[in-house]
N, CA and C of each residue as an Amber inpcrd file, in Angstrom:
protein
   243
 -30.8960000 117.4680000 108.6500000 -31.7240000 117.5320000 107.8460000
 -32.9820000 117.8690000 107.1090000 -33.5870000 117.6580000 106.9850000
 -35.1740000 117.3460000 106.1400000 -35.3780000 117.2980000 105.0820000
 -36.2460000 116.6390000 104.1060000 -36.7370000 116.7430000 102.5760000
 -37.0630000 118.2220000 102.6300000 -38.0040000 118.7640000 103.2400000
 -38.2930000 119.7710000 103.4430000 -36.9420000 120.7230000 102.7890000
 -36.1700000 120.9210000 104.3440000 -35.3900000 121.5470000 103.8390000
 -34.3620000 121.8810000 103.6450000 -34.5920000 120.4980000 102.2580000
 -33.3430000 120.1960000 100.8450000 -34.2920000 120.9420000  99.7990000
 -35.4130000 120.8750000  99.8030000 -36.0980000 122.1350000  98.8610000
 -36.2350000 123.5040000  99.2960000 -36.0780000 123.6900000 100.4340000
 -36.0640000 124.8320000 100.3520000 -34.6160000 125.7950000 100.2700000
 -33.6470000 124.9350000 100.5570000 -32.1440000 125.2170000  99.6550000
 -32.2390000 126.0430000  98.4700000 -32.6130000 124.5240000  97.4050000
 -32.7080000 124.6550000  96.4810000 -33.6290000 125.6040000  95.5590000
 -34.8180000 125.5840000  96.2090000 -35.5210000 127.3820000  96.1180000
 -34.8930000 128.5430000  95.9790000 -33.9890000 128.8250000  97.6690000
 -33.0980000 129.8480000  97.7410000 -32.1090000 130.0950000  96.6530000
 -31.2810000 128.7070000  96.4690000 -30.4220000 128.8350000  95.4350000
 -30.8090000 129.5940000  94.2710000 -32.0010000 128.6800000  93.2950000
 -32.6010000 129.0980000  92.3830000 -32.9600000 130.2520000  92.1790000
 -33.3100000 130.8770000  93.1110000 -33.4210000 132.5600000  93.3560000
 -32.6660000 133.2770000  93.1270000 -31.2080000 132.9560000  93.7030000
 -30.3580000 133.4560000  93.4760000 -30.0160000 133.5770000  92.1580000
 -29.5930000 132.2350000  91.2490000 -29.0000000 132.0140000  90.3860000
 -29.8810000 131.5440000  89.3430000 -30.1730000 132.2620000  88.0340000
 -31.0310000 131.8940000  86.6310000 -30.5180000 130.8700000  86.1450000
 -29.0670000 130.7900000  86.4620000 -28.6860000 129.3740000  85.0040000
 -29.0410000 128.3790000  86.0110000 -28.6850000 128.1040000  87.6360000
 -29.3210000 126.8900000  87.7690000 -30.9950000 126.9560000  88.0320000
 -31.5880000 127.8610000  87.9400000 -32.9770000 127.7850000  87.8320000
 -33.5630000 127.2600000  86.7030000 -32.7160000 127.6400000  85.4680000
 -33.0110000 127.2080000  84.0230000 -32.9100000 125.9220000  83.7620000
 -31.6260000 125.4400000  84.5020000 -31.0100000 123.9510000  84.7650000
 -32.3970000 122.7470000  85.4540000 -33.0080000 123.6840000  86.6620000
 -33.5990000 122.6660000  87.1220000 -35.2120000 122.6710000  86.3000000
 -35.5290000 123.7440000  86.1910000 -36.6980000 123.7850000  84.8300000
 -36.5770000 122.7470000  84.0800000 -35.2880000 122.9550000  83.2150000
 -35.5130000 121.6490000  82.0710000 -35.0020000 120.4290000  82.5460000
 -34.9360000 120.1570000  83.8530000 -34.8010000 118.7830000  84.1910000
 -36.5310000 118.3950000  84.8870000 -36.8890000 119.4410000  85.4450000
 -38.6550000 119.0160000  85.9860000 -39.2510000 118.5550000  84.4590000
 -38.7360000 119.2100000  83.2230000 -39.6850000 119.4370000  82.0410000
 -39.1240000 117.6360000  81.7310000 -37.6550000 117.1550000  81.7950000
 -37.6360000 115.8700000  80.9600000 -37.7470000 114.9660000  81.8960000
 -38.2560000 115.0730000  83.1190000 -38.9310000 114.4540000  83.8050000
 -40.2060000 113.8100000  83.7070000 -40.8010000 115.0890000  83.2500000
 -42.2760000 114.9620000  82.5570000 -42.3980000 113.7920000  81.2600000
 -40.9150000 113.8560000  80.3390000 -41.6120000 113.3690000  79.0240000
 -40.8910000 111.9800000  79.6130000 -42.0880000 110.8700000  79.0190000
 -42.1420000 109.4620000  78.8540000 -40.8490000 109.0880000  78.1270000
 -41.3800000 109.3660000  77.2340000 -39.7160000 108.6330000  76.1040000
 -38.5980000 109.0380000  76.4860000 -38.2030000 109.9140000  76.6820000
 -37.1220000 110.5160000  77.1090000 -36.8160000 109.7660000  78.7580000
 -37.3620000 109.5440000  79.3380000 -37.8110000 108.6990000  80.8540000
 -37.0620000 107.0420000  80.2150000 -37.6250000 106.9170000  79.0820000
 -37.9300000 105.3000000  78.8260000 -36.7120000 104.9510000  78.2160000
 -36.2500000 105.8930000  77.5020000 -34.8350000 106.1590000  77.1170000
 -33.8390000 105.6510000  78.1510000 -33.5130000 106.6550000  78.9120000
 -32.7290000 106.6360000  80.1490000 -32.8650000 105.1150000  80.9420000
 -33.9200000 104.8330000  80.9200000 -34.0870000 103.5460000  81.5350000
 -33.4230000 102.4530000  81.0510000 -33.3100000 102.0010000  79.4830000
 -32.9940000 101.1780000  78.5230000 -31.5150000 101.6850000  78.7700000
 -30.7690000 103.2180000  78.5350000 -29.2940000 103.2450000  78.6330000
 -28.8840000 102.6220000  79.9850000 -29.9430000 102.8030000  81.3110000
 -28.8780000 102.2340000  82.6430000 -29.4300000 101.1270000  82.0480000
 -29.9490000 100.3950000  81.9670000 -30.3280000  98.2680000  81.7170000
 -28.9550000  98.0770000  80.8530000 -28.3670000  98.8510000  79.9470000
 -27.5350000  98.3210000  79.0350000 -26.2500000  98.3140000  80.0060000
 -26.1410000  99.8590000  80.3700000 -24.7480000  99.9150000  81.7210000
 -24.7480000  98.7600000  82.5810000 -25.3850000  98.4350000  83.1890000
 -25.4830000  97.8110000  84.1710000 -25.7130000  96.1080000  83.7650000
 -25.7970000  95.8920000  82.6870000 -25.6530000  94.4810000  81.9340000
 -24.1230000  94.4700000  81.6910000 -23.7700000  95.8190000  80.7100000
 -22.1550000  95.7190000  80.5260000 -21.4550000  95.5740000  81.5500000
 -21.3840000  96.0900000  82.9680000 -20.9330000  96.2890000  84.2180000
 -20.7000000  94.7010000  84.2320000 -21.7780000  94.1840000  84.4290000
 -22.3750000  92.3880000  84.9730000 -21.5950000  91.5720000  84.4140000
 -21.4150000  91.7860000  82.9160000 -20.7220000  90.7710000  81.7880000
 -19.3100000  90.8340000  81.9880000 -18.8060000  92.4200000  82.1130000
 -17.5460000  92.3260000  82.3990000 -16.7160000  91.9230000  83.5460000
 -17.6760000  92.2960000  84.5680000 -17.2070000  91.7600000  85.9720000
 -17.3060000  89.7600000  85.9250000 -18.4030000  89.4370000  85.6380000
 -18.0900000  87.8090000  85.3560000 -17.1140000  87.5160000  84.3410000
 -16.8250000  88.1000000  83.1420000 -15.3400000  87.8370000  82.4750000
 -14.3120000  88.0980000  83.0470000 -14.3170000  88.7930000  83.7850000
 -13.0600000  89.0970000  84.4900000 -12.9580000  88.1850000  85.9840000
 -13.8560000  87.9390000  86.3910000 -14.2610000  86.5560000  87.7800000
 -13.6390000  85.4100000  86.9910000 -14.2350000  84.9730000  85.4620000
 -13.5390000  84.1350000  85.0640000 -12.2710000  83.8800000  84.4450000
 -11.5110000  85.0880000  84.0160000 -10.2850000  85.3800000  83.5970000
  -9.2820000  85.0360000  85.2540000 -10.0140000  85.3420000  85.9430000
  -8.8430000  84.8930000  87.2430000  -9.2220000  83.3170000  87.5620000
 -10.0340000  83.0730000  87.7060000 -10.1620000  81.3820000  88.1800000
  -9.6800000  80.5760000  87.2780000  -9.5050000  81.0180000  85.3640000
  -8.9290000  80.4390000  84.2740000  -7.3370000  80.6730000  84.6330000
  -6.6640000  82.3310000  85.2130000  -5.2530000  82.1270000  85.4420000
  -4.8120000  81.7310000  86.8230000  -5.5220000  81.1890000  87.9130000
  -5.2860000  80.4470000  88.8440000  -5.1190000  78.8780000  88.7000000
  -6.2110000  78.4010000  87.9000000  -6.0560000  76.8630000  87.5680000
  -4.7920000  76.8180000  86.8380000  -4.5530000  77.6550000  85.5780000
  -3.1620000  77.3060000  85.1200000  -2.1870000  78.0050000  85.5120000
  -1.7810000  78.5050000  86.7320000  -1.0820000  78.8480000  87.9420000
  -0.7350000  77.3620000  88.6820000  -1.6700000  76.9020000  89.3870000
  -1.9030000  75.7590000  89.5710000  -1.1670000  74.8860000  89.1750000
  -1.4410000  74.3630000  87.5110000  -1.1800000  73.1020000  86.9790000
   0.6850000  73.4460000  86.2570000   0.9290000  74.5770000  86.1850000
   2.1970000  75.3980000  85.8510000   3.0380000  74.6030000  86.8350000
   2.5090000  74.9780000  88.4640000   3.2880000  75.1090000  89.4650000
   3.4860000  73.4270000  89.7960000   2.2770000  72.5600000  89.8990000
   1.9530000  70.9460000  89.4880000   3.3750000  70.2680000  88.5100000
   3.3040000  71.0710000  87.3820000   5.0010000  70.8570000  86.4600000
   6.0780000  71.0490000  86.7790000   6.3550000  72.1460000  87.4160000
   7.2190000  72.3150000  88.0960000   7.7080000  71.5200000  89.2150000
   6.9410000  70.7800000  89.6860000   7.4010000  70.4080000  91.0890000
   7.7660000  68.7840000  90.5180000   6.8420000  68.5150000  89.4630000
   7.0040000  67.2650000  88.8160000   8.3480000  66.8350000  88.2100000
   8.7240000  68.0040000  87.3600000  10.1260000  68.1780000  87.3090000
  11.0930000  68.1060000  87.8530000  10.8610000  68.5620000  89.1990000
  12.2080000  68.4810000  90.0930000  12.4460000  66.8990000  90.8100000
  11.2930000  66.6260000  90.9700000  11.6280000  65.0670000  91.2850000
  11.8170000  64.1060000  90.0970000
């Protein structure tokens, strides 16, 4: 399926469903609004930053947990000897 056939399908669906047509028109209108696009871009960046920070914190926590586990294992071995 090429790009033109997708556009044709959208136009066909819009011609048959008024709600979809209205939604499509609203999206086109919003995409012309620079303030809206700027706001969406900032929100997207905020979400990416949050996800990155959470992944970093999780990784750091896993490493810390492994280190503590190794230390505890070494203590248990030392106590047995």
